[in-house]
Each structure stands twice: as C-alpha cells, then as structure tokens.
Tab-separated table of C-alpha atoms in Angstrom:
chain	number	residue	atom	x	y	z
R	1	UNK	CA	55.883	56.249	54.133
R	2	UNK	CA	52.518	57.735	53.198
R	3	UNK	CA	51.301	57.380	49.637
R	4	UNK	CA	51.564	60.509	47.524
R	5	UNK	CA	48.652	62.151	45.755
R	6	UNK	CA	49.186	63.077	42.106
R	7	UNK	CA	46.791	65.581	40.507
R	8	UNK	CA	46.649	65.051	36.750
R	9	UNK	CA	46.250	67.899	34.266
R	10	UNK	CA	44.414	67.502	30.948
R	11	UNK	CA	47.687	67.770	29.011
R	12	UNK	CA	48.932	64.516	30.596
R	13	UNK	CA	45.790	62.598	29.662
R	14	UNK	CA	45.700	63.666	26.004
R	15	UNK	CA	49.420	62.803	25.824
R	16	UNK	CA	48.820	59.292	27.246
R	17	UNK	CA	45.344	58.006	28.196
R	18	UNK	CA	47.000	55.209	30.222
R	19	UNK	CA	48.909	57.716	32.359
R	20	UNK	CA	46.627	57.134	35.363
R	21	UNK	CA	48.073	53.599	35.607
R	22	UNK	CA	51.706	54.735	35.761
R	23	UNK	CA	52.002	56.048	39.335
R	24	UNK	CA	52.660	52.771	41.164
R	25	UNK	CA	50.856	52.560	44.514
R	26	UNK	CA	50.134	56.262	44.776
R	27	UNK	CA	46.705	57.869	44.500
R	28	UNK	CA	45.360	60.026	41.678
R	29	UNK	CA	43.067	63.034	41.782
R	30	UNK	CA	41.329	64.328	38.674
R	31	UNK	CA	39.897	67.847	38.955
R	32	UNK	CA	36.316	68.085	37.595
R	33	UNK	CA	37.705	70.820	35.341
R	34	UNK	CA	39.810	68.188	33.573
R	35	UNK	CA	36.640	66.208	32.731
R	36	UNK	CA	35.111	69.377	31.319
R	37	UNK	CA	38.160	69.924	29.101
R	38	UNK	CA	38.180	66.294	27.969
R	39	UNK	CA	34.582	66.702	26.901
R	40	UNK	CA	35.655	69.372	24.398
R	41	UNK	CA	38.342	67.032	23.031
R	42	UNK	CA	36.273	63.872	22.603
R	43	UNK	CA	35.050	64.649	19.072
R	44	UNK	CA	37.463	64.465	16.139
R	45	UNK	CA	39.972	62.189	14.405
R	46	UNK	CA	43.172	63.565	15.877
R	47	UNK	CA	45.240	61.563	18.386
R	48	UNK	CA	44.277	63.871	21.238
R	49	UNK	CA	40.594	63.082	20.499
R	50	UNK	CA	41.325	59.371	20.651
R	51	UNK	CA	43.183	59.769	23.947
R	52	UNK	CA	40.290	61.765	25.452
R	53	UNK	CA	37.686	59.162	24.396
R	54	UNK	CA	39.763	56.249	25.706
R	55	UNK	CA	40.296	57.924	29.076
R	56	UNK	CA	36.587	58.776	29.456
R	57	UNK	CA	35.751	55.125	28.721
R	58	UNK	CA	38.306	54.034	31.344
R	59	UNK	CA	36.675	56.237	33.996
R	60	UNK	CA	33.232	54.981	33.090
R	61	UNK	CA	34.284	51.337	33.249
R	62	UNK	CA	36.077	51.606	36.578
R	63	UNK	CA	33.614	53.815	38.432
R	64	UNK	CA	30.345	51.950	37.730
R	65	UNK	CA	29.651	50.891	41.321
R	66	UNK	CA	31.158	53.959	42.982
R	67	UNK	CA	30.567	57.651	43.478
R	68	UNK	CA	33.336	59.437	41.594
R	69	UNK	CA	34.067	61.859	44.443
R	70	UNK	CA	35.064	58.862	46.626
R	71	UNK	CA	38.331	56.939	46.372
R	72	UNK	CA	37.971	54.227	43.701
R	73	UNK	CA	40.581	51.413	43.440
R	74	UNK	CA	42.584	51.342	40.219
R	75	UNK	CA	42.630	47.925	38.465
R	76	UNK	CA	45.646	45.695	38.982
R	77	UNK	CA	47.967	44.741	41.832
R	78	UNK	CA	49.894	47.301	43.885
R	79	UNK	CA	47.911	50.205	42.441
R	80	UNK	CA	46.444	53.167	44.281
R	81	UNK	CA	43.005	54.736	44.009
R	82	UNK	CA	41.564	57.639	42.122
R	83	UNK	CA	38.767	60.166	42.597
R	84	UNK	CA	37.327	63.324	41.054
R	85	UNK	CA	37.855	66.595	42.907
R	86	UNK	CA	34.491	68.317	42.614
R	87	UNK	CA	35.148	71.710	44.173
R	88	UNK	CA	37.342	74.441	42.710
R	89	UNK	CA	36.347	77.300	45.001
R	90	UNK	CA	35.862	77.962	48.698
R	91	UNK	CA	39.505	78.379	49.767
R	92	UNK	CA	41.292	81.402	51.133
R	93	UNK	CA	44.336	81.238	48.852
R	94	UNK	CA	42.485	80.966	45.541
R	95	UNK	CA	44.394	80.768	42.239
R	96	UNK	CA	41.359	82.282	40.519
R	97	UNK	CA	41.618	85.368	42.778
R	98	UNK	CA	45.403	85.579	42.781
R	99	UNK	CA	45.781	85.305	39.011
R	100	UNK	CA	42.617	87.294	38.275
R	101	UNK	CA	41.005	84.771	35.989
R	102	UNK	CA	38.656	81.769	36.250
R	103	UNK	CA	40.542	79.919	33.491
R	104	UNK	CA	40.629	76.132	33.412
R	105	UNK	CA	44.258	76.163	34.556
R	106	UNK	CA	43.483	78.283	37.570
R	107	UNK	CA	40.571	75.999	38.520
R	108	UNK	CA	42.936	73.021	38.335
R	109	UNK	CA	45.351	74.853	40.645
R	110	UNK	CA	42.456	75.461	43.051
R	111	UNK	CA	41.737	71.732	43.015
R	112	UNK	CA	45.332	71.118	44.104
R	113	UNK	CA	44.999	73.631	46.927
R	114	UNK	CA	41.776	71.958	48.078
R	115	UNK	CA	43.432	68.530	48.063
R	116	UNK	CA	46.342	69.988	50.088
R	117	UNK	CA	43.851	71.326	52.626
R	118	UNK	CA	41.922	68.038	52.849
R	119	UNK	CA	45.067	65.875	53.017
R	120	UNK	CA	47.570	67.947	55.093
R	121	UNK	CA	49.756	64.955	55.984
R	122	UNK	CA	50.255	63.734	52.418
R	123	UNK	CA	52.405	65.163	49.622
R	124	UNK	CA	50.292	66.572	46.779
R	125	UNK	CA	51.943	66.867	43.364
R	126	UNK	CA	50.505	68.387	40.197
R	127	UNK	CA	51.554	66.488	37.085
R	128	UNK	CA	51.325	68.531	33.870
R	129	UNK	CA	53.119	68.883	30.567
R	130	UNK	CA	52.307	72.590	30.544
R	131	UNK	CA	55.492	74.374	31.600
R	132	UNK	CA	53.703	77.606	32.479
R	133	UNK	CA	51.166	75.780	34.638
R	134	UNK	CA	54.029	74.142	36.535
R	135	UNK	CA	55.503	77.573	37.221
R	136	UNK	CA	52.179	78.990	38.375
R	137	UNK	CA	51.716	76.008	40.650
R	138	UNK	CA	55.121	76.459	42.258
R	139	UNK	CA	54.327	80.132	42.863
R	140	UNK	CA	51.377	78.968	44.953
R	141	UNK	CA	53.450	76.486	46.927
R	142	UNK	CA	52.222	73.446	44.970
R	143	UNK	CA	54.831	70.850	44.007
R	144	UNK	CA	54.611	70.342	40.229
R	145	UNK	CA	56.282	67.854	37.867
R	146	UNK	CA	56.345	66.892	34.209
R	147	UNK	CA	54.907	63.507	33.163
R	148	UNK	CA	58.102	61.457	32.890
R	149	UNK	CA	56.849	58.124	31.514
R	150	UNK	CA	58.222	57.542	28.027
R	151	UNK	CA	60.722	60.398	28.204
R	152	UNK	CA	64.244	59.910	26.947
R	153	UNK	CA	66.301	60.336	30.095
R	154	UNK	CA	69.466	61.745	28.549
R	155	UNK	CA	69.055	63.331	25.138
R	156	UNK	CA	72.830	63.827	24.827
R	157	UNK	CA	73.263	60.029	24.821
R	158	UNK	CA	71.036	59.507	21.763
R	159	UNK	CA	73.075	57.600	19.162
R	160	UNK	CA	74.009	59.450	15.992
R	161	UNK	CA	74.013	56.310	13.862
R	162	UNK	CA	77.532	57.215	12.649
R	163	UNK	CA	80.871	56.241	14.189
R	164	UNK	CA	84.224	57.684	13.086
R	165	UNK	CA	87.232	55.394	13.648
R	166	UNK	CA	90.715	56.882	13.244
R	167	UNK	CA	93.975	54.973	12.802
R	168	UNK	CA	91.873	52.115	11.468
R	169	UNK	CA	93.338	48.931	10.029
R	170	UNK	CA	94.415	49.838	6.460
R	171	UNK	CA	94.106	46.203	5.327
R	172	UNK	CA	90.390	46.178	6.068
R	173	UNK	CA	89.905	49.454	4.188
R	174	UNK	CA	91.802	48.017	1.221
R	175	UNK	CA	89.631	44.878	1.353
R	176	UNK	CA	86.492	47.010	1.290
R	177	UNK	CA	87.667	48.715	-1.904
R	178	UNK	CA	88.788	45.428	-3.470
R	179	UNK	CA	85.923	43.090	-2.481
R	180	UNK	CA	83.156	45.575	-1.415
R	181	UNK	CA	82.420	43.542	1.773
R	182	UNK	CA	84.376	42.107	4.693
R	183	UNK	CA	82.999	39.220	6.794
R	184	UNK	CA	82.345	39.702	10.508
R	185	UNK	CA	85.140	37.375	11.673
R	186	UNK	CA	87.689	39.594	9.882
R	187	UNK	CA	86.744	42.687	11.873
R	188	UNK	CA	86.056	41.081	15.271
R	189	UNK	CA	88.244	42.584	17.934
R	190	UNK	CA	89.104	45.544	15.693
R	191	UNK	CA	85.806	47.408	15.927
R	192	UNK	CA	82.425	47.178	17.589
R	193	UNK	CA	79.509	46.995	15.210
R	194	UNK	CA	75.788	47.534	15.614
R	195	UNK	CA	72.873	46.611	13.375
R	196	UNK	CA	72.707	49.039	10.440
R	197	UNK	CA	75.518	51.103	11.896
R	198	UNK	CA	77.429	53.480	9.610
R	199	UNK	CA	81.167	54.091	9.891
R	200	UNK	CA	83.760	56.550	8.673
R	201	UNK	CA	86.995	54.526	8.605
R	202	UNK	CA	90.245	56.504	8.489
R	203	UNK	CA	93.444	54.584	7.813
R	204	UNK	CA	97.077	55.536	7.249
R	205	UNK	CA	96.723	55.844	3.483
R	206	UNK	CA	93.007	56.186	2.753
R	207	UNK	CA	89.533	56.266	4.263
R	208	UNK	CA	86.210	54.608	3.506
R	209	UNK	CA	82.533	54.878	4.239
R	210	UNK	CA	81.106	51.600	5.562
R	211	UNK	CA	77.889	49.970	6.722
R	212	UNK	CA	77.410	46.922	8.932
R	213	UNK	CA	74.824	44.607	7.326
R	214	UNK	CA	73.163	42.610	10.118
R	215	UNK	CA	71.395	40.369	7.610
R	216	UNK	CA	74.593	39.184	5.947
R	217	UNK	CA	76.771	39.830	9.029
R	218	UNK	CA	79.392	41.717	7.092
R	219	UNK	CA	80.903	45.171	6.771
R	220	UNK	CA	80.122	46.755	3.405
R	221	UNK	CA	81.504	49.771	1.556
R	222	UNK	CA	79.098	52.641	1.038
R	223	UNK	CA	79.279	54.533	-2.237
R	224	UNK	CA	77.994	58.073	-2.644
R	225	UNK	CA	74.918	57.460	-4.773
R	226	UNK	CA	73.059	60.131	-6.708
R	227	UNK	CA	69.266	59.856	-6.506
R	228	UNK	CA	67.131	61.740	-9.036
R	229	UNK	CA	70.037	64.086	-9.678
R	230	UNK	CA	70.418	64.877	-5.968
R	231	UNK	CA	74.045	64.259	-5.040
R	232	UNK	CA	75.061	63.685	-1.395
R	233	UNK	CA	77.269	66.530	-0.243
R	234	UNK	CA	78.756	64.780	2.787
R	235	UNK	CA	79.086	61.357	4.389
R	236	UNK	CA	75.910	61.801	6.494
R	237	UNK	CA	73.803	62.379	3.403
R	238	UNK	CA	75.429	59.412	1.654
R	239	UNK	CA	74.528	57.208	4.638
R	240	UNK	CA	70.959	58.571	4.668
R	241	UNK	CA	70.476	57.726	0.977
R	242	UNK	CA	71.975	54.273	1.501
R	243	UNK	CA	69.612	53.492	4.403
R	244	UNK	CA	66.532	54.585	2.427
R	245	UNK	CA	67.547	52.571	-0.647
R	246	UNK	CA	68.312	49.465	1.456
R	247	UNK	CA	65.280	47.193	0.975
R	248	UNK	CA	65.747	45.243	4.203
R	249	UNK	CA	65.587	48.406	6.357
R	250	UNK	CA	61.899	49.160	6.895
R	251	UNK	CA	62.179	52.051	9.346
R	252	UNK	CA	64.519	55.042	8.975
R	253	UNK	CA	64.903	58.083	11.248
R	254	UNK	CA	66.772	61.192	10.046
R	255	UNK	CA	67.200	64.111	12.386
R	256	UNK	CA	69.262	67.276	12.269
R	257	UNK	CA	69.039	71.059	12.225
R	258	UNK	CA	67.477	73.052	9.434
R	259	UNK	CA	69.322	72.897	6.119
R	260	UNK	CA	70.952	69.478	6.567
R	261	UNK	CA	68.865	68.013	3.705
R	262	UNK	CA	66.689	65.554	5.662
R	263	UNK	CA	63.432	65.981	3.754
R	264	UNK	CA	65.085	66.510	0.368
R	265	UNK	CA	67.227	63.368	0.674
R	266	UNK	CA	64.251	61.321	1.885
R	267	UNK	CA	62.014	62.444	-0.963
R	268	UNK	CA	64.631	62.047	-3.699
R	269	UNK	CA	65.614	58.549	-2.504
R	270	UNK	CA	61.938	57.552	-2.298
R	271	UNK	CA	61.202	58.765	-5.840
R	272	UNK	CA	64.218	56.828	-7.073
R	273	UNK	CA	62.366	53.667	-5.921
R	274	UNK	CA	59.067	54.539	-7.534
R	275	UNK	CA	58.950	51.244	-9.450
R	276	UNK	CA	59.202	49.192	-6.239
R	277	UNK	CA	56.224	50.772	-4.459
R	278	UNK	CA	52.666	51.616	-5.461
R	279	UNK	CA	52.656	55.007	-3.750
R	280	UNK	CA	54.890	57.495	-2.016
R	281	UNK	CA	53.304	59.484	0.811
R	282	UNK	CA	54.911	62.631	2.120
R	283	UNK	CA	53.056	63.815	5.207
R	284	UNK	CA	53.526	66.131	8.148
R	285	UNK	CA	51.582	66.949	11.280
R	286	UNK	CA	49.645	70.228	11.200
R	287	UNK	CA	50.609	72.444	14.124
R	288	UNK	CA	48.048	75.252	13.950
R	289	UNK	CA	48.995	78.868	14.670
R	290	UNK	CA	48.366	79.873	18.281
R	291	UNK	CA	47.391	76.230	18.880
R	292	UNK	CA	43.994	76.827	17.265
R	293	UNK	CA	42.405	74.219	15.077
R	294	UNK	CA	42.575	74.845	11.324
R	295	UNK	CA	38.793	75.254	11.409
R	296	UNK	CA	39.466	78.806	12.634
R	297	UNK	CA	41.183	79.662	9.338
R	298	UNK	CA	39.170	81.050	6.401
R	299	UNK	CA	38.544	79.142	3.177
R	300	UNK	CA	37.986	75.523	2.172
R	301	UNK	CA	40.063	72.604	3.457
R	302	UNK	CA	42.642	72.885	0.641
R	303	UNK	CA	43.323	76.573	1.260
R	304	UNK	CA	43.630	75.879	4.993
R	305	UNK	CA	46.104	73.038	4.566
R	306	UNK	CA	48.266	74.369	1.719
R	307	UNK	CA	50.384	76.741	3.877
R	308	UNK	CA	51.428	73.822	6.105
R	309	UNK	CA	52.274	71.592	3.136
R	310	UNK	CA	54.179	74.219	1.146
R	311	UNK	CA	57.659	73.280	2.467
R	312	UNK	CA	57.089	69.750	1.155
R	313	UNK	CA	56.051	71.052	-2.283
R	314	UNK	CA	59.183	73.245	-2.247
R	315	UNK	CA	61.376	70.161	-1.849
R	316	UNK	CA	59.533	68.341	-4.621
R	317	UNK	CA	59.922	71.297	-6.974
R	318	UNK	CA	63.645	71.520	-6.131
R	319	UNK	CA	64.077	67.909	-7.223
R	320	UNK	CA	62.035	68.467	-10.360
R	321	UNK	CA	64.029	71.571	-11.324
R	322	UNK	CA	67.193	69.464	-11.452
R	323	UNK	CA	65.888	68.492	-14.908
R	324	UNK	CA	64.711	70.413	-17.967
R	325	UNK	CA	60.978	70.547	-18.672
R	326	UNK	CA	61.491	68.230	-21.643
R	327	UNK	CA	63.314	65.553	-19.627
R	328	UNK	CA	61.387	62.391	-18.824
R	329	UNK	CA	62.221	62.696	-15.116
R	330	UNK	CA	60.574	66.148	-14.971
R	331	UNK	CA	57.440	64.792	-16.647
R	332	UNK	CA	57.447	61.681	-14.423
R	333	UNK	CA	57.123	63.745	-11.285
R	334	UNK	CA	54.124	65.656	-12.726
R	335	UNK	CA	52.566	62.346	-13.760
R	336	UNK	CA	53.144	60.789	-10.325
R	337	UNK	CA	51.330	63.690	-8.665
R	338	UNK	CA	48.466	63.643	-11.179
R	339	UNK	CA	47.973	59.860	-10.786
R	340	UNK	CA	48.352	60.107	-6.978
R	341	UNK	CA	51.404	57.862	-7.060
R	342	UNK	CA	53.052	60.607	-5.053
R	343	UNK	CA	50.879	62.336	-2.464
R	344	UNK	CA	51.647	65.252	-0.178
R	345	UNK	CA	49.053	65.288	2.579
R	346	UNK	CA	48.414	66.154	6.242
R	347	UNK	CA	49.277	63.310	8.544
R	348	UNK	CA	45.823	63.256	10.149
R	349	UNK	CA	44.318	62.047	6.861
R	350	UNK	CA	46.420	58.849	6.913
R	351	UNK	CA	45.428	57.570	10.350
R	352	UNK	CA	43.277	54.483	10.464
R	353	UNK	CA	44.457	53.160	7.093
R	354	UNK	CA	46.356	49.978	6.405
R	355	UNK	CA	49.403	50.820	4.274
R	356	UNK	CA	50.914	48.243	1.912
R	357	UNK	CA	53.480	48.702	-0.905
R	358	UNK	CA	54.181	52.325	0.066
R	359	UNK	CA	57.036	54.521	1.133
R	360	UNK	CA	55.736	56.755	3.859
R	361	UNK	CA	57.762	59.886	4.748
R	362	UNK	CA	56.768	61.741	7.894
R	363	UNK	CA	58.296	65.218	8.018
R	364	UNK	CA	58.558	67.289	11.234
R	365	UNK	CA	58.176	64.089	13.277
R	366	UNK	CA	59.466	65.906	16.400
R	367	UNK	CA	55.974	67.414	16.658
R	368	UNK	CA	54.425	63.958	17.205
R	369	UNK	CA	53.889	62.215	20.533
R	370	UNK	CA	55.358	58.747	21.151
R	371	UNK	CA	51.829	57.328	20.872
R	372	UNK	CA	51.314	58.976	17.483
R	373	UNK	CA	54.592	57.507	16.219
R	374	UNK	CA	53.453	54.059	17.365
R	375	UNK	CA	50.010	54.530	15.788
R	376	UNK	CA	51.566	55.409	12.431
R	377	UNK	CA	54.077	52.543	12.370
R	378	UNK	CA	51.447	49.977	13.348
R	379	UNK	CA	49.633	50.869	10.100
R	380	UNK	CA	52.430	49.155	8.175
R	381	UNK	CA	51.436	46.364	5.804
R	382	UNK	CA	53.583	44.262	3.459
R	383	UNK	CA	56.430	46.004	1.626
R	384	UNK	CA	56.031	49.297	3.508
R	385	UNK	CA	58.886	51.570	4.492
R	386	UNK	CA	58.629	54.446	6.980
R	387	UNK	CA	60.999	57.425	7.012
R	388	UNK	CA	60.737	59.921	9.891
R	389	UNK	CA	62.559	63.236	9.586
R	390	UNK	CA	62.788	66.174	11.937
R	391	UNK	CA	64.798	68.377	14.308
R	392	UNK	CA	64.375	67.390	17.975
R	393	UNK	CA	65.530	70.852	19.015
R	394	UNK	CA	62.837	72.689	17.058
R	395	UNK	CA	59.476	71.662	18.540
R	396	UNK	CA	56.352	73.625	17.787
R	397	UNK	CA	53.801	71.938	20.062
R	398	UNK	CA	53.382	73.228	23.612
R	399	UNK	CA	53.396	69.898	25.506
R	400	UNK	CA	56.455	68.252	23.919
R	401	UNK	CA	60.162	68.800	24.408
R	402	UNK	CA	63.510	67.247	23.342
R	403	UNK	CA	63.006	64.292	25.681
R	404	UNK	CA	59.290	63.519	25.228
R	405	UNK	CA	58.707	63.985	21.486
R	406	UNK	CA	58.015	60.988	19.271
R	407	UNK	CA	61.200	61.248	17.176
R	408	UNK	CA	63.534	61.120	20.179
R	409	UNK	CA	61.429	58.308	21.645
R	410	UNK	CA	61.634	56.298	18.403
R	411	UNK	CA	65.433	56.568	18.167
R	412	UNK	CA	65.870	55.729	21.858
R	413	UNK	CA	63.571	52.705	21.857
R	414	UNK	CA	64.221	51.070	18.476
R	415	UNK	CA	68.012	51.516	18.174
R	416	UNK	CA	69.896	48.295	17.482
R	417	UNK	CA	66.989	46.564	15.719
R	418	UNK	CA	67.638	44.939	12.333
R	419	UNK	CA	64.733	46.741	10.626
R	420	UNK	CA	65.756	50.194	11.890
R	421	UNK	CA	68.388	52.707	10.801
R	422	UNK	CA	69.093	56.114	12.277
R	423	UNK	CA	71.240	58.937	10.909
R	424	UNK	CA	71.882	62.275	12.564
R	425	UNK	CA	72.721	64.924	9.971
R	426	UNK	CA	74.872	67.684	11.370
R	427	UNK	CA	76.379	69.648	8.497
R	428	UNK	CA	74.128	72.277	6.937
R	429	UNK	CA	74.147	72.202	3.143
R	430	UNK	CA	71.347	74.638	2.251
R	431	UNK	CA	73.616	77.644	1.698
R	432	UNK	CA	76.464	79.580	3.255
R	433	UNK	CA	73.965	82.133	4.500
R	434	UNK	CA	71.797	79.455	6.175
R	435	UNK	CA	74.892	77.972	7.821
R	436	UNK	CA	75.886	81.420	9.094
R	437	UNK	CA	72.448	81.862	10.672
R	438	UNK	CA	72.565	78.423	12.333
R	439	UNK	CA	75.997	79.106	13.785
R	440	UNK	CA	75.792	82.743	14.890
R	441	UNK	CA	72.153	83.735	15.371
C-alpha cells in the first residue's frame, strides 16, 4: 500500500503546531502559500501567533541540511517526509481561474492539484479545518478531510455529570437525610459511582440530591445552597454551586444552552468565596466581528474590549442588584472591583501569568482550542480553581465545532479525575420568553 500525501492548510497548523507529526508514516506537503500566511501570524500574543512561531521554528530546525522543495524526513521512527510545494500556477485546471480569484485558499487548492499531477499513483488529501475550503476542494476532485486529532469522536456520549436513579433504595435516601453521608460499602452493588458524580435519587417515599465524594469515599447529600442571594432554581444549578464551593475540586466545567445560568452561578459562587482567594478573574476569549482583529475597531483598547465584556458585567450587576444600595454586599462588590479583587478581562491578557490563590472563570470556553484550554490550566499555582463555562453548540470561531472545541475536549479527557467536576445544565431559567425561543425558534 502506497503512502498517502497529506496537504496541510494554515488552519490546521495554527490549531496545532505539532499536527505535522500526527500522520503516521504518510508524507506531508506544505504549500508555499501556507508559509506566507504563517508569516502574517507570527507576531502577537494570541495562541495562533504562538502556534505559527513554533511551527516555523520546527521547519527551520528540521530543514537545515536540505532544500525545502525536496522530501525531508520527519524526526522519529515510522514517520514520513515533508516538503514545501513551491508552485501554485502552471496547471490546466486552475482553482484561481475556476473560482476567479487568486486568494490564498485558491493557491492552496492549486498546490493540491500540482501534487496530484506530480504523484498520479498516490492518494492526495487536503487537510483543513475550513469547511468551505473542504467543499471547494471536493468540487475540484480533491479529497479533503478535517484534522481529526484531539476531536471528541462522539459528542452524544459526553457525560452530563448527573445521573437520575429511579426506584432507588429508600433506606439509603433516609440515611442521607439522617446522617448526611453514606459510606461506599453501604451503596456497593446498588449503584455505580464516579468521582465527583452527582445523583438524583428517587425512592418510594422521597427523593434526594447526592454527590459521591472520592476523597472520603462516601455518598453525601447535596443541599440547595444560596450564594450571594442567588438561589438555585433546579437540581443542576444546585449541583453546579456545590461543585464550585467544594474546595477539593480544582477544575469545574459547566455547559448548557443560553439561559441555564452557567455564568451567573459561577460568578455568584465565586464571590461567595471571596475570603478564601486573593482575586477572582472572570475572562472570556474575544471573537472579533468578521474574524478581524480588534485593532480594526475605532477607539482605545478599553472601548474596543468593552462590548465583548459587557455580558460579564451584566451578570455581575444582576448579582449586585439582589441587594439594596445600602447593603454591605452591594458595597462589597463595588469595592472588590475598585481594588481589583474582582477583575473582568479579556482572556488574552491572562496568558503567560502564574496564577495562585485565585478563582479563574473562563466564559464562552467553547470558543477556545484544546491547546488554549491546556495553556490556561497549566498556569495554575497553589490554591487556584478554574471554572469553564460555555455552550458547545454555539461556537463563534470558524475552525472549531462541537467535537474539536476546547470545552468538549476538556470534558472528554478529564472526566473521572478526582480534581474535576462536570455539570451539564439543561433547563433554561432566564425567562419564559427565553425558554420559548430556545424550544421553538
């Protein structure tokens, strides 16, 4: 069986600079156009800039004694080779001519056509995270695929973090109400438990909300706690508050559709622990309009960023307005903001820092790549808690989807770990009108 040739698009490289090493024994072609695009990405502090720089360094290191238009062996055993495709013109069936534009995408398609012409006996496959580019490639007879490494294979199998058990042993439920906790040996054979799993137990006479504590190896009753006057309106919200307040859990993921209370619950539960942490950060990735950098927008940096941060300020104000202006809690929130004990900021401004004694809430985490999620979590110092919130079905970045975004990746890879808790919020609680829109529109 002949080795395949994979042609990599720029979108794959800025998603994962190590992608070139993930194609087993097959060979890799990089259109010269991709290098030109990477050159425009190399400056900046965003993750895509880091990925571009790292990949350029990789090429430089591994092509020192070679001409880049020749096949160059990739490092490691059972790896293929790579080369740069220099030409993008000079073929009869030209993407530039067919699509009427000499755009970067069309030049990359031409590189694929040239490789097909030069290697007629080998299968040539374009790998790109750009859906439209895949469609354009297929229209030209070029096989095209998404970059699959790191993708969650079956999004429907993602755990919800919550299990409902009907016809459950009433004695155990009674014990939970009487003693608060039930040891593991008492529930063995009656239910399967997972680390930091949440349970809705329904018996003949009553029901209970429960949590499996992997540190104490016992099933514990969960009470509906109010945090900074925000009351949980359903079991999911009660579980979310419990997981954020639980000191031993250092990493929490909350995902659900709009209006389920993810950000509000996370922020209220974080503020309720203000004495236990030096700072609370509430951050979100900036996804610019039309995928243009915020530098295109008028005004200073504050006026550019404020529109993206406004939903976070709205949640903070909602919590504050639960109190009268004369209440100490109302004044505490103002004071926390003034003293930078509570900071609402773009996520890009946090990268590179070491974070200790903080609660770090990342909103809209579905717009992050798996590498960005890893980069953020590896910033954790002592006594740091991360909370990621988002809706994996509402993605605003062009090269991510339900399976490849960082929030799905986090839940898929870290489930079952003692330090991690995950809750899927399903029931909308924003308003009847919002629920109507979610259900019917």
